[in-house]
């Protein structure tokens, strides 16, 4: 169920996030790799868009695999999975502090 925001500004941010995800998935389906995309400045992104572009992709993949494997220590398994697979999700992200 989608989360609805009260302010118009936040709803606009959610719409922009959806558009960004759509264009990003379109680029990936056209064979464009993550490494070829321009770097983005994560400090300038709204919270939802930042999480959608930096955390959600790897976390969704990790939780899906976690559900398939069902390890006895899921937290440790998840931490190891995230660290092991981090490099494939970090291209194109810049933290210009």
Short mmCIF file of C-alpha atoms in Angstrom, two decimals:
data_model
loop_
_atom_site.label_atom_id
_atom_site.label_comp_id
_atom_site.label_asym_id
_atom_site.label_seq_id
_atom_site.Cartn_x
_atom_site.Cartn_y
_atom_site.Cartn_z
CA UNK A 1 0.00 0.00 0.00
CA UNK A 2 1.58 3.35 -1.00
CA UNK A 3 2.32 5.85 1.72
CA UNK A 4 0.53 9.18 1.24
CA UNK A 5 2.01 12.46 2.42
CA UNK A 6 0.03 15.42 3.69
CA UNK A 7 1.92 18.29 2.13
CA UNK A 8 1.85 18.96 -1.60
CA UNK A 9 5.62 19.42 -1.60
CA UNK A 10 6.19 15.93 -0.22
CA UNK A 11 3.67 14.45 -2.65
CA UNK A 12 5.61 16.15 -5.47
CA UNK A 13 8.80 14.56 -4.14
CA UNK A 14 7.12 11.17 -4.18
CA UNK A 15 6.02 11.71 -7.79
CA UNK A 16 9.55 12.75 -8.75
CA UNK A 17 10.87 9.64 -7.03
CA UNK A 18 8.49 7.45 -9.01
CA UNK A 19 9.56 9.15 -12.23
CA UNK A 20 13.22 8.67 -11.32
CA UNK A 21 12.65 4.97 -10.61
CA UNK A 22 10.78 4.58 -13.90
CA UNK A 23 13.54 6.25 -15.90
CA UNK A 24 16.23 4.31 -14.02
CA UNK A 25 14.55 0.98 -14.64
CA UNK A 26 14.08 1.94 -18.28
CA UNK A 27 17.77 2.71 -18.60
CA UNK A 28 18.70 -0.62 -17.03
CA UNK A 29 16.35 -2.50 -19.33
CA UNK A 30 18.02 -0.80 -22.29
CA UNK A 31 21.32 -2.37 -21.25
CA UNK A 32 22.82 0.70 -19.58
CA UNK A 33 24.87 -0.44 -16.60
CA UNK A 34 24.99 1.29 -13.23
CA UNK A 35 28.62 2.21 -13.86
CA UNK A 36 27.72 4.26 -16.96
CA UNK A 37 25.16 6.48 -15.20
CA UNK A 38 26.32 9.90 -14.03
CA UNK A 39 27.08 10.27 -10.33
CA UNK A 40 24.35 11.85 -8.23
CA UNK A 41 24.79 14.06 -5.17
CA UNK A 42 22.81 12.24 -2.48
CA UNK A 43 22.86 15.24 -0.15
CA UNK A 44 20.59 17.16 -2.51
CA UNK A 45 17.91 14.44 -2.71
CA UNK A 46 14.71 14.34 -0.63
CA UNK A 47 14.73 11.54 1.95
CA UNK A 48 12.39 9.22 0.05
CA UNK A 49 14.29 9.59 -3.21
CA UNK A 50 17.63 9.13 -1.44
CA UNK A 51 16.47 5.85 0.11
CA UNK A 52 14.84 4.66 -3.13
CA UNK A 53 18.05 5.22 -5.06
CA UNK A 54 20.64 4.09 -2.53
CA UNK A 55 19.20 1.61 -0.02
CA UNK A 56 16.00 0.07 -1.36
CA UNK A 57 17.50 -1.76 -4.38
CA UNK A 58 20.07 -3.75 -2.39
CA UNK A 59 17.78 -4.18 0.60
CA UNK A 60 14.93 -5.53 -1.52
CA UNK A 61 17.27 -8.01 -3.20
CA UNK A 62 18.73 -9.01 0.17
CA UNK A 63 15.37 -9.54 1.86
CA UNK A 64 14.11 -11.56 -1.10
CA UNK A 65 17.15 -13.85 -0.86
CA UNK A 66 16.84 -13.96 2.94
CA UNK A 67 13.26 -15.19 2.59
CA UNK A 68 14.37 -17.94 0.19
CA UNK A 69 17.24 -19.17 2.39
CA UNK A 70 15.67 -18.61 5.83
CA UNK A 71 18.93 -18.78 7.83
CA UNK A 72 18.94 -19.43 11.58
CA UNK A 73 20.55 -16.01 12.24
CA UNK A 74 18.82 -13.69 9.75
CA UNK A 75 20.37 -10.45 11.05
CA UNK A 76 23.93 -11.71 10.68
CA UNK A 77 23.08 -13.22 7.29
CA UNK A 78 21.57 -9.91 6.12
CA UNK A 79 24.60 -7.92 7.31
CA UNK A 80 26.97 -10.27 5.49
CA UNK A 81 24.86 -10.18 2.33
CA UNK A 82 24.81 -6.36 2.29
CA UNK A 83 28.57 -6.12 2.77
CA UNK A 84 29.30 -8.80 0.17
CA UNK A 85 27.02 -7.25 -2.47
CA UNK A 86 27.63 -3.57 -1.69
CA UNK A 87 30.04 -2.91 -4.60
CA UNK A 88 27.44 -3.68 -7.26
CA UNK A 89 25.09 -1.06 -5.78
CA UNK A 90 27.50 1.79 -4.96
CA UNK A 91 28.37 2.95 -8.50
CA UNK A 92 26.96 6.36 -9.38
CA UNK A 93 26.47 7.58 -5.80
CA UNK A 94 28.38 10.57 -4.50
CA UNK A 95 28.30 11.87 -0.94
CA UNK A 96 29.63 15.39 -1.45
CA UNK A 97 29.78 16.62 2.15
#
